[in-house]
């Protein structure tokens, strides 16, 4: 860690399958910080297709699916685009992840082999320090415990925490179920236990989702239930009372680059360029 040239630190939490309206109704800890002007909350419009693997790629690269090549959950390959992990490494920083194994496949090596890839510590990889799970029912509490081990041991400059229980329960019981609502509520409780420690350690924290969930237990399409997700921002570098209420998901990667004070990827696009039909 003595070679670490990057001083800014950021944790990105992705609550898989957490829709915006449920987060507003059930995440009392997150919204408490917003109410007391300690955090900002923005509605994010997820890219299409609103499925997990394509959106993991978008979140980490800022490049739309038609260009980055990850169009479906079946595209099991390492992405060729520069990711946030690559950019942080290039800036002299340390990267980490406690995440679903698809993240390892996208940014380190595909296909995932639980015998070799469950725990990874390799400074040559994009994700240098990773603990990856392959069971959708792996408890969110364990994911955050894995993350805290990496944070405390390696002090990464960019840390991805990616939990799966909300998505798993949503597919099984639908977004209209008590089970789905309770799992979002529980994720908020877990965040309430760890967030103060992260902030005290000097981390900026972003909490968002890849996609939402509908009343049929599905996502992938164009419904608001599929595409509207929350973004809670805990950062002194993000302007307070900015008035920004909504943004495109593809803008998140360049925003993270700005918050980390590193150069954005050459192929990163912003939402306004997408809406105006420019190539970016």
GROMACS .gro file of N, CA, C and O in nm, residues 20 23 66 82 86 96 103 109 113 136-137 159 162 164 176 196 217 239 257:
model
   76
   20UNK      N    1  -3.684   0.208  -0.696
   20UNK     CA    2  -3.678   0.341  -0.635
   20UNK      C    3  -3.790   0.363  -0.533
   20UNK      O    4  -3.764   0.407  -0.419
   23UNK      N    5  -3.743   0.179  -0.209
   23UNK     CA    6  -3.635   0.239  -0.130
   23UNK      C    7  -3.684   0.364  -0.058
   23UNK      O    8  -3.649   0.388   0.058
   66UNK      N    9  -2.478  -0.184  -2.626
   66UNK     CA   10  -2.453  -0.212  -2.767
   66UNK      C   11  -2.308  -0.190  -2.804
   66UNK      O   12  -2.259  -0.247  -2.903
   82UNK      N   13  -1.255  -0.033  -2.057
   82UNK     CA   14  -1.195   0.010  -1.932
   82UNK      C   15  -1.304   0.024  -1.825
   82UNK      O   16  -1.407   0.084  -1.850
   86UNK      N   17  -1.007  -0.064  -1.346
   86UNK     CA   18  -0.887  -0.036  -1.426
   86UNK      C   19  -0.839   0.107  -1.405
   86UNK      O   20  -0.719   0.132  -1.389
   96UNK      N   21  -1.120  -0.321  -0.467
   96UNK     CA   22  -1.175  -0.436  -0.396
   96UNK      C   23  -1.320  -0.458  -0.430
   96UNK      O   24  -1.388  -0.369  -0.482
  103UNK      N   25  -1.952  -1.041  -1.131
  103UNK     CA   26  -1.859  -0.927  -1.130
  103UNK      C   27  -1.716  -0.974  -1.153
  103UNK      O   28  -1.639  -0.910  -1.226
  109UNK      N   29  -1.179  -1.258  -1.454
  109UNK     CA   30  -1.158  -1.376  -1.538
  109UNK      C   31  -1.288  -1.455  -1.552
  109UNK      O   32  -1.361  -1.474  -1.455
  113UNK      N   33  -1.468  -2.004  -1.143
  113UNK     CA   34  -1.444  -2.136  -1.085
  113UNK      C   35  -1.435  -2.118  -0.935
  113UNK      O   36  -1.341  -2.054  -0.885
  136UNK      N   37  -2.737  -1.718  -0.491
  136UNK     CA   38  -2.822  -1.600  -0.480
  136UNK      C   39  -2.879  -1.580  -0.340
  136UNK      O   40  -2.922  -1.469  -0.306
  137UNK      N   41  -2.881  -1.686  -0.259
  137UNK     CA   42  -2.933  -1.675  -0.123
  137UNK      C   43  -2.823  -1.644  -0.021
  137UNK      O   44  -2.852  -1.639   0.099
  159UNK      N   45  -1.416   0.047  -0.372
  159UNK     CA   46  -1.469  -0.078  -0.320
  159UNK      C   47  -1.612  -0.097  -0.368
  159UNK      O   48  -1.697  -0.010  -0.348
  162UNK      N   49  -2.180  -0.564  -0.347
  162UNK     CA   50  -2.292  -0.601  -0.433
  162UNK      C   51  -2.369  -0.716  -0.368
  162UNK      O   52  -2.321  -0.828  -0.361
  164UNK      N   53  -2.735  -0.954  -0.313
  164UNK     CA   54  -2.827  -1.020  -0.406
  164UNK      C   55  -2.963  -1.054  -0.347
  164UNK      O   56  -3.055  -1.090  -0.421
  176UNK      N   57  -4.444  -0.684  -0.515
  176UNK     CA   58  -4.561  -0.648  -0.435
  176UNK      C   59  -4.571  -0.728  -0.306
  176UNK      O   60  -4.666  -0.711  -0.230
  196UNK      N   61  -2.179   0.459   0.929
  196UNK     CA   62  -2.103   0.556   1.008
  196UNK      C   63  -1.954   0.524   1.015
  196UNK      O   64  -1.871   0.616   1.013
  217UNK      N   65  -4.247  -1.026  -1.064
  217UNK     CA   66  -4.117  -1.079  -1.026
  217UNK      C   67  -4.017  -1.077  -1.140
  217UNK      O   68  -3.926  -1.160  -1.144
  239UNK      N   69  -2.211   1.850  -0.467
  239UNK     CA   70  -2.273   1.975  -0.419
  239UNK      C   71  -2.404   1.952  -0.345
  239UNK      O   72  -2.491   1.880  -0.393
  257UNK      N   73  -1.570   0.873  -1.120
  257UNK     CA   74  -1.436   0.921  -1.156
  257UNK      C   75  -1.412   1.061  -1.101
  257UNK      O   76  -1.305   1.091  -1.048
   0.00000   0.00000   0.00000
